[in-house]
XYZ file of C-alpha atoms in Angstrom:
340
model
C -7.741 -24.207 55.336
C -11.516 -23.855 55.068
C -11.820 -27.492 53.958
C -9.760 -28.634 56.928
C -11.941 -26.629 59.314
C -15.066 -28.094 57.694
C -13.721 -31.638 58.103
C -13.134 -30.926 61.790
C -16.715 -29.668 62.215
C -18.063 -32.818 60.558
C -16.362 -34.830 63.286
C -17.601 -32.466 66.015
C -21.217 -32.887 64.926
C -20.940 -36.506 63.724
C -23.273 -38.049 66.350
C -26.016 -35.543 65.455
C -25.416 -36.074 61.737
C -25.814 -39.812 62.209
C -29.133 -39.483 64.025
C -30.406 -36.982 61.454
C -29.551 -39.366 58.609
C -31.195 -42.243 60.459
C -34.348 -40.180 61.005
C -34.477 -39.228 57.314
C -34.304 -42.920 56.481
C -36.585 -44.373 59.137
C -39.292 -41.699 58.982
C -39.719 -42.340 55.268
C -38.428 -39.062 53.835
C -35.671 -40.646 51.755
C -38.059 -43.328 50.486
C -40.580 -40.722 49.401
C -37.914 -38.709 47.579
C -36.670 -41.890 45.932
C -40.026 -42.013 44.149
C -40.069 -38.372 43.031
C -39.085 -34.834 43.986
C -41.297 -33.037 46.493
C -41.546 -29.826 48.500
C -41.554 -29.758 52.276
C -45.326 -29.257 52.593
C -46.065 -32.280 50.403
C -43.655 -34.425 52.408
C -45.189 -33.211 55.669
C -48.699 -34.075 54.495
C -47.865 -37.490 53.036
C -45.816 -38.671 56.006
C -48.017 -37.008 58.643
C -45.041 -35.223 60.166
C -45.027 -31.596 61.302
C -43.685 -29.081 58.814
C -41.091 -28.130 61.431
C -39.812 -31.720 61.680
C -39.643 -32.112 57.912
C -37.900 -28.782 57.327
C -35.353 -29.365 60.092
C -34.444 -32.818 58.812
C -34.317 -31.750 55.163
C -32.027 -28.816 55.942
C -29.658 -31.239 57.636
C -30.100 -33.616 54.712
C -28.876 -30.911 52.356
C -25.869 -30.265 54.617
C -25.091 -33.991 54.579
C -25.541 -34.211 50.801
C -28.329 -36.751 51.213
C -30.864 -34.519 49.471
C -30.614 -31.529 47.158
C -32.855 -28.449 46.974
C -33.801 -26.685 43.758
C -36.738 -24.346 43.101
C -38.358 -25.293 46.384
C -38.280 -29.033 45.735
C -36.106 -31.660 47.360
C -34.541 -34.584 45.505
C -32.571 -37.623 46.604
C -28.823 -37.458 45.894
C -26.653 -40.454 45.011
C -25.382 -40.541 48.593
C -28.951 -40.424 49.861
C -29.914 -43.293 47.578
C -26.948 -45.313 48.852
C -27.911 -44.664 52.457
C -31.462 -45.802 51.703
C -30.896 -48.751 49.370
C -27.414 -50.184 49.919
C -27.634 -53.340 52.108
C -24.149 -52.840 53.563
C -24.884 -49.277 54.652
C -28.174 -50.375 56.214
C -26.482 -53.201 58.117
C -23.766 -50.827 59.343
C -26.184 -48.085 60.406
C -28.520 -50.453 62.239
C -25.558 -52.051 64.010
C -24.116 -48.702 65.069
C -27.492 -47.416 66.257
C -28.876 -50.534 67.936
C -25.676 -52.053 69.320
C -23.005 -49.361 69.659
C -24.526 -45.913 69.976
C -25.700 -45.645 73.579
C -22.710 -47.410 75.075
C -20.116 -45.493 73.082
C -20.431 -42.530 75.444
C -18.149 -44.448 77.827
C -15.477 -45.263 75.216
C -12.726 -43.419 77.073
C -13.496 -45.398 80.218
C -13.283 -48.635 78.205
C -9.919 -47.633 76.782
C -8.534 -46.878 80.242
C -9.911 -49.990 81.954
C -9.631 -52.506 79.126
C -13.245 -53.503 79.742
C -16.416 -53.091 77.625
C -18.017 -50.458 79.844
C -20.617 -49.610 77.197
C -22.120 -53.076 77.516
C -23.837 -52.044 80.739
C -26.613 -50.398 78.709
C -27.775 -53.946 77.886
C -26.888 -55.987 80.948
C -24.287 -57.075 83.475
C -22.097 -59.346 81.359
C -18.336 -59.513 80.983
C -18.630 -59.777 77.187
C -21.416 -59.260 74.672
C -21.208 -62.937 73.701
C -22.413 -64.042 77.128
C -25.540 -61.933 76.734
C -26.073 -62.215 72.990
C -29.052 -64.538 73.244
C -30.568 -62.240 75.899
C -30.308 -58.933 74.018
C -33.607 -57.206 73.150
C -34.975 -58.568 69.863
C -34.245 -55.452 67.785
C -30.689 -55.110 69.059
C -29.985 -58.819 68.647
C -31.375 -58.719 65.100
C -29.044 -55.839 64.174
C -26.047 -57.609 65.723
C -26.624 -60.782 63.735
C -27.527 -58.875 60.555
C -24.171 -57.081 60.754
C -22.237 -60.253 61.539
C -23.942 -62.399 58.913
C -23.964 -59.761 56.175
C -20.207 -59.879 55.819
C -19.588 -63.557 56.525
C -22.473 -64.787 54.356
C -21.033 -63.038 51.323
C -17.654 -64.713 51.857
C -19.019 -68.231 52.470
C -19.628 -69.253 48.821
C -16.045 -68.368 47.921
C -14.358 -70.024 50.890
C -16.265 -73.316 50.608
C -14.188 -74.658 47.686
C -11.007 -73.445 49.412
C -11.813 -75.260 52.660
C -12.994 -78.397 50.837
C -10.073 -78.401 48.389
C -8.413 -81.142 50.470
C -11.682 -83.081 50.855
C -12.198 -82.972 54.653
C -14.733 -85.444 56.035
C -14.936 -83.869 59.484
C -15.049 -80.109 59.974
C -14.890 -78.256 63.275
C -16.527 -74.816 63.311
C -15.268 -72.789 66.269
C -17.432 -69.791 67.095
C -20.352 -71.358 65.259
C -22.989 -68.797 66.280
C -26.331 -69.736 64.671
C -24.818 -72.467 62.492
C -24.872 -70.679 59.137
C -21.382 -71.805 58.123
C -22.039 -75.335 59.361
C -25.181 -75.466 57.216
C -23.194 -74.390 54.149
C -20.694 -77.198 54.787
C -23.381 -79.827 55.324
C -25.130 -78.821 52.105
C -21.897 -78.530 50.121
C -20.650 -82.055 50.836
C -23.273 -84.619 51.794
C -20.868 -87.002 53.552
C -19.345 -84.300 55.750
C -20.023 -83.942 59.465
C -19.551 -80.695 61.367
C -18.678 -80.219 65.022
C -19.970 -76.843 66.209
C -18.104 -75.240 69.112
C -19.520 -72.222 70.942
C -21.086 -71.038 74.172
C -24.276 -72.869 75.232
C -26.620 -69.983 74.355
C -25.431 -69.808 70.754
C -25.451 -73.600 70.340
C -29.075 -73.782 71.442
C -29.980 -71.567 68.485
C -27.753 -73.567 66.120
C -29.366 -76.856 67.185
C -32.783 -75.575 66.140
C -31.443 -74.371 62.791
C -29.641 -77.656 62.014
C -32.163 -80.142 63.343
C -32.810 -81.723 59.929
C -29.149 -82.759 59.581
C -29.371 -85.197 62.470
C -26.078 -86.558 63.771
C -24.114 -84.994 60.898
C -24.212 -81.861 63.073
C -22.572 -82.327 66.467
C -22.184 -79.849 69.277
C -19.515 -79.073 71.853
C -20.342 -76.328 74.359
C -17.177 -74.623 75.515
C -15.656 -71.355 76.613
C -12.451 -71.280 74.579
C -10.882 -68.867 77.070
C -11.223 -71.321 79.934
C -7.823 -72.849 80.654
C -9.509 -76.213 81.274
C -11.230 -76.306 77.877
C -10.142 -79.159 75.609
C -11.348 -79.144 72.016
C -12.569 -82.346 70.330
C -10.000 -84.249 68.282
C -10.403 -85.845 64.879
C -11.222 -82.868 62.657
C -9.750 -82.782 59.163
C -10.437 -79.056 58.903
C -10.940 -76.429 61.589
C -12.513 -73.108 60.651
C -12.643 -69.902 62.651
C -14.692 -67.402 60.673
C -14.632 -63.843 62.032
C -13.900 -65.406 65.387
C -10.369 -64.517 66.424
C -10.996 -60.785 66.097
C -13.213 -61.232 69.171
C -10.129 -61.750 71.347
C -6.901 -60.042 72.380
C -3.636 -61.197 70.832
C -2.696 -63.154 73.966
C -6.109 -64.842 73.933
C -5.779 -65.656 70.227
C -2.482 -67.425 70.914
C -4.114 -69.373 73.744
C -7.033 -70.434 71.515
C -4.744 -71.454 68.665
C -2.696 -73.568 71.074
C -5.894 -75.416 72.027
C -6.668 -75.908 68.333
C -3.141 -77.193 67.767
C -3.547 -79.693 70.618
C -6.718 -81.052 69.003
C -5.159 -81.322 65.539
C -3.055 -84.029 63.940
C -0.412 -83.642 61.231
C -3.033 -83.713 58.472
C -5.466 -81.235 60.016
C -5.771 -77.919 58.233
C -6.676 -74.864 60.294
C -8.442 -72.011 58.504
C -8.654 -68.457 59.822
C -11.051 -66.150 57.964
C -10.712 -62.457 58.795
C -11.196 -59.057 57.128
C -7.688 -57.753 57.793
C -7.615 -53.980 57.685
C -4.271 -53.720 55.895
C -5.339 -56.129 53.115
C -8.279 -54.045 51.887
C -8.542 -52.682 48.364
C -10.748 -49.707 49.215
C -10.281 -46.931 51.779
C -13.942 -47.234 52.823
C -13.328 -50.836 53.895
C -10.350 -49.892 56.046
C -12.380 -47.030 57.539
C -15.206 -49.381 58.524
C -12.855 -51.988 59.988
C -10.951 -49.465 62.082
C -14.210 -48.131 63.516
C -15.423 -51.662 64.196
C -12.371 -52.093 66.434
C -13.904 -49.546 68.809
C -17.077 -51.635 69.029
C -14.895 -54.434 70.399
C -13.285 -51.974 72.814
C -16.513 -50.549 74.193
C -19.225 -53.184 73.732
C -17.872 -56.626 72.879
C -15.022 -57.412 75.254
C -12.720 -54.453 75.900
C -9.524 -55.907 74.470
C -9.852 -57.079 70.861
C -9.862 -55.374 67.477
C -9.733 -55.852 63.737
C -6.185 -57.028 63.104
C -3.539 -56.552 60.443
C -2.019 -59.540 58.664
C 1.282 -59.138 60.526
C -0.497 -59.242 63.893
C -2.478 -62.359 62.982
C 0.563 -64.106 61.516
C 2.504 -63.366 64.699
C -0.238 -65.023 66.783
C -0.147 -68.095 64.533
C 3.620 -68.427 64.969
C 3.472 -67.914 68.748
C 0.959 -70.769 68.955
C 3.429 -73.080 67.224
C 1.528 -73.286 63.941
C 2.771 -72.682 60.415
C 1.100 -70.603 57.723
C 0.761 -72.911 54.733
C -1.159 -70.716 52.303
C -2.851 -67.308 52.235
C -5.883 -66.457 50.108
C -6.441 -62.698 49.820
C -9.427 -60.858 48.369
C -11.959 -63.561 49.241
C -15.530 -62.396 48.682
C -16.882 -58.955 47.950
C -15.323 -57.463 51.078
C -11.765 -58.693 50.615
C -11.482 -61.281 53.358
C -8.228 -63.115 53.939
C -8.287 -66.890 54.474
C -5.144 -68.143 56.215
C -4.519 -71.887 56.006
C -2.316 -73.269 58.781
C -1.060 -76.614 60.028
C 1.102 -78.060 62.779
């Protein structure tokens, strides 16, 4: 019973715990302890922080199992080291703090209205994607670091899967800054890539892909606009971490547009971290929490989906699942290959 009560208190104080852990990291306390053990006075002197600040943070650090205390000296625990040094944890923490934290206070309002009410802390946009290029530099950096951290790790493993059928023309829908397009252009020198995204994102991609000349082409479009028609002629269409940005009804609508642009030989690839296809509980935990970012900040109506939900959208759009690749990359992505 005591353990259950303790678990409940961890949730009750979770926002404070998060900020305490972030302060321990960003103020340099964890870094100092990663070098060697130290007492509170030494830490205070070296970091030029008040003894009060150091003691208060370290006491919380002990409670969070980030640091240990023995004979008056503090040491970094394994969890503390992970929080400090693990790239995934850093990307997650920065994303939560810089993108999600302030807006999340209005989560209940978002759930009731089906709108991203937390987005108002950044600007008056209907979705985060409209304002992505206008976010403050730090917040924008954390958003892209989070997005790219997971997709970048999967890219090397999905390249041979997408190019297995030797496509000459690839369409990248939701191209963002053009990282996937660049991988394709480097992987196969006679391939061209059509990047599809909102104008703000494509402006960034154009700068990043300038050296590829006309091998990189651009089509500015809002895929939710009923009037949008996607370019035809692609041998392969990829949507990497794209469809989770939309509701199920919107996904079906987008896939119908993709179907209309495809011919009988076009292969359509959907890359997603599906929460029910994860090997580790920590992965499922992270994905389920990321769903609430979509609820409160991104758009108000999308989430991280299960395989059954995504497959249902594919079928409703009139497409067929041809092959499924599970466990792609370090973070167990699923690549779904579809066709007309």
